[in-house]
Amino acid sequence: MNARVLRTELKRSAAPWAGVVVLGGSLAVFLPFDAFWWHGTAGWTAQWTTMAFWTRSLLTFWWPFVIGVGAVYGLREPRSRMTELLTTTPRPAWRRAALPAGAIGLALAVGFGLLVLVGGVQVASGPTTYTPLGWLPISLVAALALVAGAVFGMGVARALPSVLTPPALVVIVFVGTGLFLRMNNEGAVPTGRVANRFALLSPATPEPRQMLLTLAGSVHLGQTLWLLGLLATGVALLAAATRRARLLAVTPALAGLALALLVLPSAARDVYVVDKAASALVCDGPVCVTQASRSHLAELTQRSKDALRVLHEVLGDRAPTSVREDTALHELAEARELSADVLLVDFSERLLADATGEQLTRALIAKGLAPSCYPDNDKEGGGHQAIPAQSIAVSWALHDPQLQPLAPKGTTAYEVETWAAADTAWQKLTALPPAEQRSRIVALHAASLSCARQDQIPVLAGEVSR
């Protein structure tokens, strides 16, 4: 197959449209909507690794799609009733198979590559200064999955030339991919329950939750072996002319499956590993952030000085003495460990994600006075329940004449009720003698560190024992 023949195939066939749909459909998901994939440290354009994970998560839909498209493409000769004519030509069967397989594979690789390029340009133009290479295997395996899936679909359709083959393949693969993804996503990442090796045969990955995580090398290797076997089986089915050849064509896929199952990890905690380079701490005095968040260090250091001073004035010896980015990995809805000496910051949380200047100072004071045991972000949530109490605490510490909410109050019935309780607690707190006011703020700090409850407003209102 030379370049001229391939160019003709690309011009006269529907193969390029597969790549166009993958690129256009993905951008139609990411670009028009200001959704959670744009926000936080695990956003689509926040870091290189998270960008690779977000684009690969779309394989939940694209992998069944390209397999079905490949099957439709593979039915081209049976639909035109040219199979018998082409088999009588002196041209080798594998060369006839290489032309359409190469065309659709090239189209998909280019389409997905352009998607990664769009994301990469936005990451490079953003604030991050961390440029790892560990994201490349994530994207390369995704591109291989698209090519292998399309060629495999072509091969199956050539072996089973029926109009029912493409929709059947799409349904089977879509259901299987969704099931496997749910099995991978049931537990937390990375400390979940036992994972099934078969679940890792799906190239689709869950949406990234923490920017410090990446896939283990054994996952890359196992999935590559499996996908190469699937690709080889697709090519062999395209070139097979007899029933015996079609049966033998399954051998590469079975071999790839066997090798993959030997390599892929069985436990969920072994699927993801911490990117050690990204999680390395960079410090400026008592303020430390990860290498991946180094761009935040300068302003965080400046604002932390004022925040730590205010916290010491309010809490005395109980006040934190350092600020550190939270690098601990935890399960969903699992309380994180808090320390009275350290003010933990998580740039994926709403109060800190885009905070600058005085807003950042207030957020640091709030989290120092009433630290939340649960993160407040689009991936996990839970920490939003602490914001009303944190708003009261920071407004009191900065001597605000009125309660200043740290975040919009919201309009749901629960949010309206919670902020009404916060306004009442603020009135009760500010009506007390100064010593009693300070005592309740100290009690709020102690209750928050204990993680005994998420709603701390009753502590400020004097409705619970301290």
Short mmCIF file of C-alpha atoms in Angstrom, two decimals:
data_model
loop_
_atom_site.label_atom_id
_atom_site.label_comp_id
_atom_site.label_asym_id
_atom_site.label_seq_id
_atom_site.Cartn_x
_atom_site.Cartn_y
_atom_site.Cartn_z
CA MET A 1 0.00 0.00 0.00
CA ASN A 2 1.61 3.25 -1.12
CA ALA A 3 0.72 6.82 -0.24
CA ARG A 4 -1.15 7.46 -3.50
CA VAL A 5 -3.47 4.49 -3.02
CA LEU A 6 -4.07 5.40 0.62
CA ARG A 7 -4.85 8.99 -0.34
CA THR A 8 -7.39 7.78 -2.88
CA GLU A 9 -9.00 5.55 -0.25
CA LEU A 10 -9.28 8.47 2.15
CA LYS A 11 -10.85 10.67 -0.52
CA ARG A 12 -13.37 8.18 -1.83
CA SER A 13 -14.44 6.39 1.35
CA ALA A 14 -16.21 7.35 4.55
CA ALA A 15 -13.14 6.52 6.69
CA PRO A 16 -12.15 10.16 7.40
CA TRP A 17 -15.58 10.87 8.85
CA ALA A 18 -14.87 8.54 11.76
CA GLY A 19 -11.98 10.77 12.85
CA VAL A 20 -14.03 13.92 12.23
CA VAL A 21 -16.87 12.64 14.43
CA VAL A 22 -14.49 11.68 17.26
CA LEU A 23 -12.81 15.09 17.16
CA GLY A 24 -15.96 17.16 16.64
CA GLY A 25 -18.06 15.18 19.09
CA SER A 26 -15.44 15.44 21.82
CA LEU A 27 -15.00 19.18 21.36
CA ALA A 28 -18.78 19.57 21.36
CA VAL A 29 -18.78 18.02 24.83
CA PHE A 30 -15.86 19.96 26.28
CA LEU A 31 -15.93 23.44 24.76
CA PRO A 32 -19.51 24.82 24.85
CA PHE A 33 -20.37 24.02 28.46
CA ASP A 34 -18.93 25.59 31.61
CA ALA A 35 -19.16 22.29 33.47
CA PHE A 36 -17.13 20.65 36.22
CA TRP A 37 -14.46 19.42 33.79
CA TRP A 38 -13.28 23.03 33.48
CA HIS A 39 -12.83 23.58 37.22
CA GLY A 40 -10.47 22.46 39.95
CA THR A 41 -7.02 20.95 39.88
CA ALA A 42 -8.35 17.86 38.09
CA GLY A 43 -9.97 19.85 35.30
CA TRP A 44 -9.58 19.11 31.61
CA THR A 45 -7.07 21.89 31.01
CA ALA A 46 -5.58 22.13 34.52
CA GLN A 47 -2.75 19.59 34.15
CA TRP A 48 -1.31 17.37 31.43
CA THR A 49 -2.24 14.13 33.16
CA THR A 50 -5.82 15.17 33.89
CA MET A 51 -6.20 16.34 30.28
CA ALA A 52 -5.16 12.88 29.10
CA PHE A 53 -7.59 11.23 31.50
CA TRP A 54 -10.50 13.46 30.47
CA THR A 55 -10.00 12.78 26.76
CA ARG A 56 -9.63 9.09 27.44
CA SER A 57 -12.78 8.98 29.58
CA LEU A 58 -14.73 9.74 26.40
CA LEU A 59 -13.83 6.25 25.16
CA THR A 60 -16.83 5.09 27.16
CA PHE A 61 -18.82 6.24 24.12
CA TRP A 62 -16.25 6.40 21.34
CA TRP A 63 -14.94 2.84 21.65
CA PRO A 64 -18.33 1.18 20.95
CA PHE A 65 -18.93 3.81 18.26
CA VAL A 66 -15.69 3.16 16.35
CA ILE A 67 -16.18 -0.60 16.57
CA GLY A 68 -19.61 -0.17 15.02
CA VAL A 69 -18.28 2.21 12.37
CA GLY A 70 -15.54 -0.27 11.58
CA ALA A 71 -18.13 -2.99 11.18
CA VAL A 72 -20.17 -0.84 8.77
CA TYR A 73 -16.99 -0.07 6.85
CA GLY A 74 -16.14 -3.77 6.74
CA LEU A 75 -19.48 -4.54 5.08
CA ARG A 76 -18.59 -2.39 2.09
CA GLU A 77 -17.56 -5.30 -0.15
CA PRO A 78 -20.45 -7.63 0.80
CA ARG A 79 -22.94 -4.77 0.27
CA SER A 80 -21.55 -4.07 -3.19
CA ARG A 81 -21.40 -7.83 -3.95
CA MET A 82 -17.74 -7.59 -4.96
CA THR A 83 -16.31 -10.13 -2.54
CA GLU A 84 -16.06 -12.96 -5.05
CA LEU A 85 -14.60 -10.67 -7.72
CA LEU A 86 -11.90 -9.28 -5.41
CA THR A 87 -10.87 -12.70 -4.14
CA THR A 88 -10.07 -13.78 -7.69
CA THR A 89 -7.54 -10.97 -8.22
CA PRO A 90 -3.84 -11.80 -7.88
CA ARG A 91 -3.44 -9.19 -5.17
CA PRO A 92 -2.69 -10.81 -1.73
CA ALA A 93 -5.57 -10.74 0.72
CA TRP A 94 -3.55 -9.02 3.42
CA ARG A 95 -2.79 -6.13 1.06
CA ARG A 96 -6.47 -5.70 0.27
CA ALA A 97 -7.18 -5.70 4.02
CA ALA A 98 -4.40 -3.22 4.81
CA LEU A 99 -5.87 -0.47 2.64
CA PRO A 100 -9.25 0.13 4.37
CA ALA A 101 -7.79 -0.76 7.79
CA GLY A 102 -4.98 1.74 7.33
CA ALA A 103 -7.37 4.44 6.14
CA ILE A 104 -9.77 4.24 9.05
CA GLY A 105 -6.95 3.72 11.55
CA LEU A 106 -5.14 6.81 10.30
CA ALA A 107 -8.33 8.89 10.38
CA LEU A 108 -9.09 7.91 13.97
CA ALA A 109 -5.52 8.42 15.15
CA VAL A 110 -5.42 11.88 13.58
CA GLY A 111 -8.84 12.84 14.96
CA PHE A 112 -7.97 11.79 18.49
CA GLY A 113 -4.51 13.31 18.18
CA LEU A 114 -6.03 16.68 17.26
CA LEU A 115 -8.31 16.44 20.30
CA VAL A 116 -5.29 15.89 22.55
CA LEU A 117 -3.53 18.75 20.77
CA VAL A 118 -6.41 21.13 21.51
CA GLY A 119 -6.30 20.14 25.18
CA GLY A 120 -2.52 20.34 25.27
CA VAL A 121 -2.46 23.86 23.87
CA GLN A 122 -4.88 25.00 26.57
CA VAL A 123 -2.87 23.31 29.31
CA ALA A 124 0.36 24.85 28.02
CA SER A 125 -1.23 28.31 27.93
CA GLY A 126 -2.57 27.94 31.46
CA PRO A 127 -0.91 28.66 34.81
CA THR A 128 0.62 25.22 35.36
CA THR A 129 4.41 24.93 35.19
CA TYR A 130 4.49 21.17 35.68
CA THR A 131 5.21 19.40 32.38
CA PRO A 132 5.52 15.62 32.86
CA LEU A 133 5.73 12.96 30.18
CA GLY A 134 3.70 10.41 32.10
CA TRP A 135 0.52 11.52 30.35
CA LEU A 136 1.73 10.24 26.97
CA PRO A 137 1.06 6.51 27.62
CA ILE A 138 -2.49 7.37 28.70
CA SER A 139 -3.21 9.07 25.38
CA LEU A 140 -1.24 6.60 23.24
CA VAL A 141 -3.17 3.62 24.62
CA ALA A 142 -6.41 5.51 23.93
CA ALA A 143 -5.40 6.10 20.30
CA LEU A 144 -4.40 2.43 19.97
CA ALA A 145 -7.79 1.42 21.39
CA LEU A 146 -9.65 3.43 18.75
CA VAL A 147 -7.59 2.00 15.89
CA ALA A 148 -7.75 -1.58 17.20
CA GLY A 149 -11.50 -1.30 17.85
CA ALA A 150 -12.25 -0.08 14.34
CA VAL A 151 -10.11 -2.74 12.65
CA PHE A 152 -11.58 -5.45 14.88
CA GLY A 153 -15.09 -4.32 13.96
CA MET A 154 -14.15 -4.49 10.28
CA GLY A 155 -12.82 -8.00 10.72
CA VAL A 156 -15.89 -9.26 12.56
CA ALA A 157 -18.17 -7.77 9.90
CA ARG A 158 -16.10 -9.39 7.16
CA ALA A 159 -16.41 -12.75 8.94
CA LEU A 160 -20.13 -12.24 9.73
CA PRO A 161 -21.45 -10.19 6.79
CA SER A 162 -24.86 -9.25 8.16
CA VAL A 163 -26.62 -5.91 8.58
CA LEU A 164 -27.16 -6.91 12.22
CA THR A 165 -23.45 -7.21 12.94
CA PRO A 166 -22.68 -3.46 13.47
CA PRO A 167 -25.58 -2.71 15.86
CA ALA A 168 -24.98 -5.95 17.74
CA LEU A 169 -21.31 -5.08 18.22
CA VAL A 170 -22.15 -1.56 19.39
CA VAL A 171 -24.67 -2.78 21.96
CA ILE A 172 -22.42 -5.55 23.29
CA VAL A 173 -19.34 -3.34 23.57
CA PHE A 174 -21.26 -0.38 25.02
CA VAL A 175 -22.86 -2.50 27.73
CA GLY A 176 -19.57 -4.23 28.48
CA THR A 177 -17.63 -0.96 28.61
CA GLY A 178 -20.18 0.60 30.96
CA LEU A 179 -20.15 -2.47 33.19
CA PHE A 180 -16.36 -2.61 33.32
CA LEU A 181 -16.12 1.11 33.98
CA ARG A 182 -18.56 0.82 36.86
CA MET A 183 -16.51 -2.04 38.30
CA ASN A 184 -13.40 0.14 38.08
CA ASN A 185 -15.23 3.08 39.60
CA GLU A 186 -17.12 1.40 42.44
CA GLY A 187 -14.45 1.89 45.02
CA ALA A 188 -12.38 4.94 45.63
CA VAL A 189 -9.40 5.76 43.55
CA PRO A 190 -6.95 4.33 44.37
CA THR A 191 -7.91 2.59 47.63
CA GLY A 192 -11.05 0.78 46.62
CA ARG A 193 -12.38 -2.73 46.78
CA VAL A 194 -11.10 -5.67 44.79
CA ALA A 195 -11.00 -4.92 41.08
CA ASN A 196 -11.63 -7.40 38.33
CA ARG A 197 -8.81 -7.78 35.81
CA PHE A 198 -11.43 -8.15 33.09
CA ALA A 199 -12.69 -4.65 33.94
CA LEU A 200 -9.32 -3.23 32.90
CA LEU A 201 -9.71 -4.66 29.41
CA SER A 202 -11.91 -1.68 28.66
CA PRO A 203 -9.73 1.24 27.55
CA ALA A 204 -12.16 3.79 29.02
CA THR A 205 -11.11 5.35 32.33
CA PRO A 206 -13.19 7.11 34.98
CA GLU A 207 -13.13 10.89 35.19
CA PRO A 208 -10.05 12.06 37.10
CA ARG A 209 -10.69 12.92 40.72
CA GLN A 210 -7.24 13.83 41.98
CA MET A 211 -4.49 15.38 39.91
CA LEU A 212 -1.72 13.42 41.65
CA LEU A 213 -2.90 10.07 40.34
CA THR A 214 -1.83 8.29 37.19
CA LEU A 215 -2.21 4.75 35.85
CA ALA A 216 0.32 2.15 36.90
CA GLY A 217 2.79 0.88 34.31
CA SER A 218 1.31 -2.62 34.53
CA VAL A 219 -2.05 -1.22 33.37
CA HIS A 220 -0.45 0.42 30.33
CA LEU A 221 1.41 -2.77 29.45
CA GLY A 222 -1.54 -5.11 29.96
CA GLN A 223 -3.95 -2.96 27.95
CA THR A 224 -1.40 -2.54 25.16
CA LEU A 225 -0.94 -6.31 24.87
CA TRP A 226 -4.70 -6.84 24.77
CA LEU A 227 -5.31 -4.14 22.18
CA LEU A 228 -2.46 -5.30 19.95
CA GLY A 229 -3.95 -8.79 20.02
CA LEU A 230 -7.34 -7.36 19.11
CA LEU A 231 -5.80 -5.38 16.28
CA ALA A 232 -3.99 -8.43 14.93
CA THR A 233 -7.19 -10.46 15.06
CA GLY A 234 -9.03 -7.76 13.13
CA VAL A 235 -6.39 -7.72 10.40
CA ALA A 236 -6.34 -11.53 10.27
CA LEU A 237 -10.14 -11.68 9.92
CA LEU A 238 -10.00 -9.15 7.11
CA ALA A 239 -7.44 -11.25 5.25
CA ALA A 240 -9.03 -14.65 6.03
CA ALA A 241 -10.61 -16.41 3.06
CA THR A 242 -11.54 -19.75 4.62
CA ARG A 243 -13.35 -20.90 7.73
CA ARG A 244 -10.15 -22.39 9.10
CA ALA A 245 -8.32 -19.09 8.61
CA ARG A 246 -11.10 -17.24 10.44
CA LEU A 247 -10.86 -19.62 13.38
CA LEU A 248 -7.08 -19.20 13.52
CA ALA A 249 -7.51 -15.42 13.34
CA VAL A 250 -8.90 -15.44 16.88
CA THR A 251 -5.54 -16.65 18.21
CA PRO A 252 -3.87 -13.19 18.55
CA ALA A 253 -6.79 -11.84 20.56
CA LEU A 254 -6.76 -14.86 22.88
CA ALA A 255 -3.00 -14.60 23.28
CA GLY A 256 -3.24 -10.88 24.01
CA LEU A 257 -6.03 -11.56 26.50
CA ALA A 258 -4.00 -14.22 28.31
CA LEU A 259 -0.90 -12.03 28.52
CA ALA A 260 -2.94 -9.02 29.65
CA LEU A 261 -4.61 -10.96 32.45
CA LEU A 262 -1.18 -12.01 33.68
CA VAL A 263 0.05 -8.41 33.75
CA LEU A 264 -2.99 -6.36 34.84
CA PRO A 265 -3.35 -5.73 38.59
CA SER A 266 -6.15 -7.47 40.44
CA ALA A 267 -6.66 -4.93 43.23
CA ALA A 268 -8.06 -1.44 42.69
CA ARG A 269 -5.35 0.09 44.87
CA ASP A 270 -2.75 -1.13 42.34
CA VAL A 271 -4.47 0.35 39.29
CA TYR A 272 -3.54 3.93 40.13
CA VAL A 273 -0.27 5.20 41.57
CA VAL A 274 0.81 8.57 42.86
CA ASP A 275 2.86 10.65 40.48
CA LYS A 276 5.87 11.15 42.74
CA ALA A 277 7.24 14.05 40.73
CA ALA A 278 3.88 15.86 40.82
CA SER A 279 3.37 15.29 44.56
CA ALA A 280 6.86 16.43 45.61
CA LEU A 281 6.50 19.38 47.99
CA VAL A 282 7.93 22.81 47.20
CA CYS A 283 8.14 25.09 50.24
CA ASP A 284 8.60 28.75 51.00
CA GLY A 285 8.99 28.97 54.74
CA PRO A 286 5.98 27.41 56.47
CA VAL A 287 3.99 27.19 53.21
CA CYS A 288 4.29 24.07 51.04
CA VAL A 289 2.55 23.08 47.83
CA THR A 290 3.07 20.24 45.39
CA GLN A 291 5.27 20.56 42.33
CA ALA A 292 2.11 20.40 40.19
CA SER A 293 0.70 23.46 42.02
CA ARG A 294 3.92 25.44 42.15
CA SER A 295 2.31 28.35 40.32
CA HIS A 296 0.17 28.98 43.44
CA LEU A 297 3.11 29.19 45.84
CA ALA A 298 3.98 32.89 45.57
CA GLU A 299 0.53 34.28 46.32
CA LEU A 300 -0.31 31.55 48.81
CA THR A 301 2.84 32.42 50.78
CA GLN A 302 1.98 36.10 50.81
CA ARG A 303 -1.61 35.55 51.92
CA SER A 304 -0.74 32.85 54.43
CA LYS A 305 1.28 35.33 56.51
CA ASP A 306 -1.81 37.43 57.21
CA ALA A 307 -4.00 34.36 57.69
CA LEU A 308 -1.65 32.68 60.19
CA ARG A 309 -1.34 35.94 62.13
CA VAL A 310 -5.12 36.27 62.46
CA LEU A 311 -5.47 32.61 63.42
CA HIS A 312 -2.86 33.03 66.16
CA GLU A 313 -4.69 36.08 67.51
CA VAL A 314 -7.94 34.09 67.74
CA LEU A 315 -6.76 30.60 68.72
CA GLY A 316 -3.49 31.29 70.48
CA ASP A 317 -1.40 28.14 70.90
CA ARG A 318 -4.12 26.10 69.19
CA ALA A 319 -3.57 27.93 65.90
CA PRO A 320 -1.89 26.18 62.94
CA THR A 321 1.70 27.18 62.32
CA SER A 322 2.10 26.04 58.71
CA VAL A 323 0.16 25.75 55.46
CA ARG A 324 0.43 22.65 53.31
CA GLU A 325 -1.36 21.38 50.25
CA ASP A 326 -3.35 18.23 50.93
CA THR A 327 -1.67 15.29 49.18
CA ALA A 328 -3.37 12.46 51.07
CA LEU A 329 -5.39 10.06 48.94
CA HIS A 330 -8.77 9.06 50.30
CA GLU A 331 -11.90 7.27 49.28
CA LEU A 332 -15.01 9.09 48.18
CA ALA A 333 -17.02 10.42 51.12
CA GLU A 334 -14.17 9.46 53.48
CA ALA A 335 -13.14 11.99 56.09
CA ARG A 336 -9.58 13.24 55.74
CA GLU A 337 -7.22 13.46 58.68
CA LEU A 338 -6.87 16.94 60.13
CA SER A 339 -4.12 18.33 62.32
CA ALA A 340 -4.28 21.36 64.59
CA ASP A 341 -0.73 22.35 63.58
CA VAL A 342 -1.25 22.31 59.81
CA LEU A 343 -3.70 24.28 57.70
CA LEU A 344 -4.52 21.99 54.78
CA VAL A 345 -5.37 23.55 51.43
CA ASP A 346 -6.88 21.82 48.42
CA PHE A 347 -6.95 23.90 45.25
CA SER A 348 -9.77 21.79 43.83
CA GLU A 349 -12.18 23.19 46.44
CA ARG A 350 -14.50 26.03 45.51
CA LEU A 351 -13.20 28.49 48.11
CA LEU A 352 -9.60 28.12 46.91
CA ALA A 353 -9.85 27.17 43.23
CA ASP A 354 -9.97 30.71 41.85
CA ALA A 355 -9.38 32.74 45.00
CA THR A 356 -6.90 35.59 44.85
CA GLY A 357 -5.99 38.58 46.99
CA GLU A 358 -8.20 39.30 49.98
CA GLN A 359 -10.57 36.53 48.97
CA LEU A 360 -7.75 33.99 49.37
CA THR A 361 -6.84 35.41 52.77
CA ARG A 362 -10.44 35.04 53.97
CA ALA A 363 -10.61 31.49 52.65
CA LEU A 364 -7.41 30.53 54.49
CA ILE A 365 -8.66 32.05 57.75
CA ALA A 366 -11.99 30.27 57.36
CA LYS A 367 -10.33 26.91 56.79
CA GLY A 368 -8.00 27.50 59.72
CA LEU A 369 -10.81 28.34 62.14
CA ALA A 370 -13.29 25.71 60.92
CA PRO A 371 -11.43 23.08 58.87
CA SER A 372 -13.68 20.74 56.94
CA CYS A 373 -13.15 16.99 57.09
CA TYR A 374 -14.67 16.62 53.64
CA PRO A 375 -13.61 18.33 50.40
CA ASP A 376 -15.92 20.79 48.73
CA ASN A 377 -15.54 20.26 45.00
CA ASP A 378 -17.52 19.07 42.00
CA LYS A 379 -16.17 15.52 42.24
CA GLU A 380 -17.01 14.68 45.85
CA GLY A 381 -18.78 17.47 47.69
CA GLY A 382 -19.80 17.36 51.34
CA GLY A 383 -17.57 20.22 52.46
CA HIS A 384 -20.13 22.81 51.36
CA GLN A 385 -21.97 22.19 54.64
CA ALA A 386 -19.08 23.83 56.49
CA ILE A 387 -19.18 27.09 54.51
CA PRO A 388 -21.90 28.86 56.59
CA ALA A 389 -20.02 28.17 59.83
CA GLN A 390 -16.74 29.15 58.18
CA SER A 391 -18.34 32.39 57.01
CA ILE A 392 -19.40 33.23 60.55
CA ALA A 393 -15.94 32.44 61.91
CA VAL A 394 -13.99 34.54 59.40
CA SER A 395 -16.45 37.45 59.61
CA TRP A 396 -16.02 37.45 63.40
CA ALA A 397 -12.23 37.17 63.20
CA LEU A 398 -11.98 40.11 60.77
CA HIS A 399 -14.47 42.20 62.77
CA ASP A 400 -16.99 42.51 59.94
CA PRO A 401 -20.08 44.47 60.98
CA GLN A 402 -22.28 41.94 59.16
CA LEU A 403 -22.02 38.30 58.18
CA GLN A 404 -20.11 38.02 54.88
CA PRO A 405 -20.84 34.73 53.06
CA LEU A 406 -17.77 33.06 51.57
CA ALA A 407 -19.87 31.65 48.73
CA PRO A 408 -23.28 32.33 47.17
CA LYS A 409 -26.06 31.25 49.49
CA GLY A 410 -27.90 29.10 46.97
CA THR A 411 -31.61 28.76 46.39
CA THR A 412 -32.51 25.20 47.39
CA ALA A 413 -34.70 24.69 50.43
CA TYR A 414 -31.83 23.14 52.38
CA GLU A 415 -29.45 26.01 51.53
CA VAL A 416 -32.02 28.66 52.41
CA GLU A 417 -32.68 26.96 55.74
CA THR A 418 -28.98 26.55 56.49
CA TRP A 419 -28.13 30.18 55.79
CA ALA A 420 -31.14 31.33 57.82
CA ALA A 421 -29.72 29.32 60.74
CA ALA A 422 -26.33 30.92 60.09
CA ASP A 423 -27.82 34.43 60.25
CA THR A 424 -29.49 33.54 63.54
CA ALA A 425 -26.26 32.08 64.93
CA TRP A 426 -24.38 35.24 63.87
CA GLN A 427 -26.84 37.42 65.76
CA LYS A 428 -26.58 35.24 68.87
CA LEU A 429 -22.79 35.14 68.70
CA THR A 430 -22.26 38.88 68.29
CA ALA A 431 -24.68 39.60 71.15
CA LEU A 432 -22.49 37.76 73.64
CA PRO A 433 -19.65 39.22 75.70
CA PRO A 434 -16.28 39.17 73.84
CA ALA A 435 -14.84 36.41 76.00
CA GLU A 436 -17.81 34.13 75.32
CA GLN A 437 -17.63 34.90 71.61
CA ARG A 438 -14.00 33.81 71.51
CA SER A 439 -14.86 30.72 73.52
CA ARG A 440 -17.43 29.64 70.95
CA ILE A 441 -15.01 30.19 68.05
CA VAL A 442 -12.44 28.04 69.85
CA ALA A 443 -15.14 25.41 70.42
CA LEU A 444 -15.98 25.55 66.71
CA HIS A 445 -12.32 24.93 65.87
CA ALA A 446 -12.13 21.93 68.20
CA ALA A 447 -15.40 20.46 66.93
CA SER A 448 -14.29 20.85 63.32
CA LEU A 449 -11.02 19.03 63.97
CA SER A 450 -12.87 16.12 65.59
CA CYS A 451 -14.97 15.47 62.45
CA ALA A 452 -17.85 14.53 64.74
CA ARG A 453 -20.37 16.44 62.63
CA GLN A 454 -20.43 18.45 59.40
CA ASP A 455 -22.89 21.17 60.42
CA GLN A 456 -21.14 23.28 63.08
CA ILE A 457 -23.66 26.13 63.24
CA PRO A 458 -25.28 24.76 66.46
CA VAL A 459 -21.88 25.08 68.17
CA LEU A 460 -21.77 28.80 67.36
CA ALA A 461 -25.39 29.23 68.38
CA GLY A 462 -24.77 27.54 71.74
CA GLU A 463 -27.24 24.76 70.98
CA VAL A 464 -24.84 21.88 71.66
CA SER A 465 -22.55 21.16 74.60
CA ARG A 466 -18.88 21.88 74.07
#
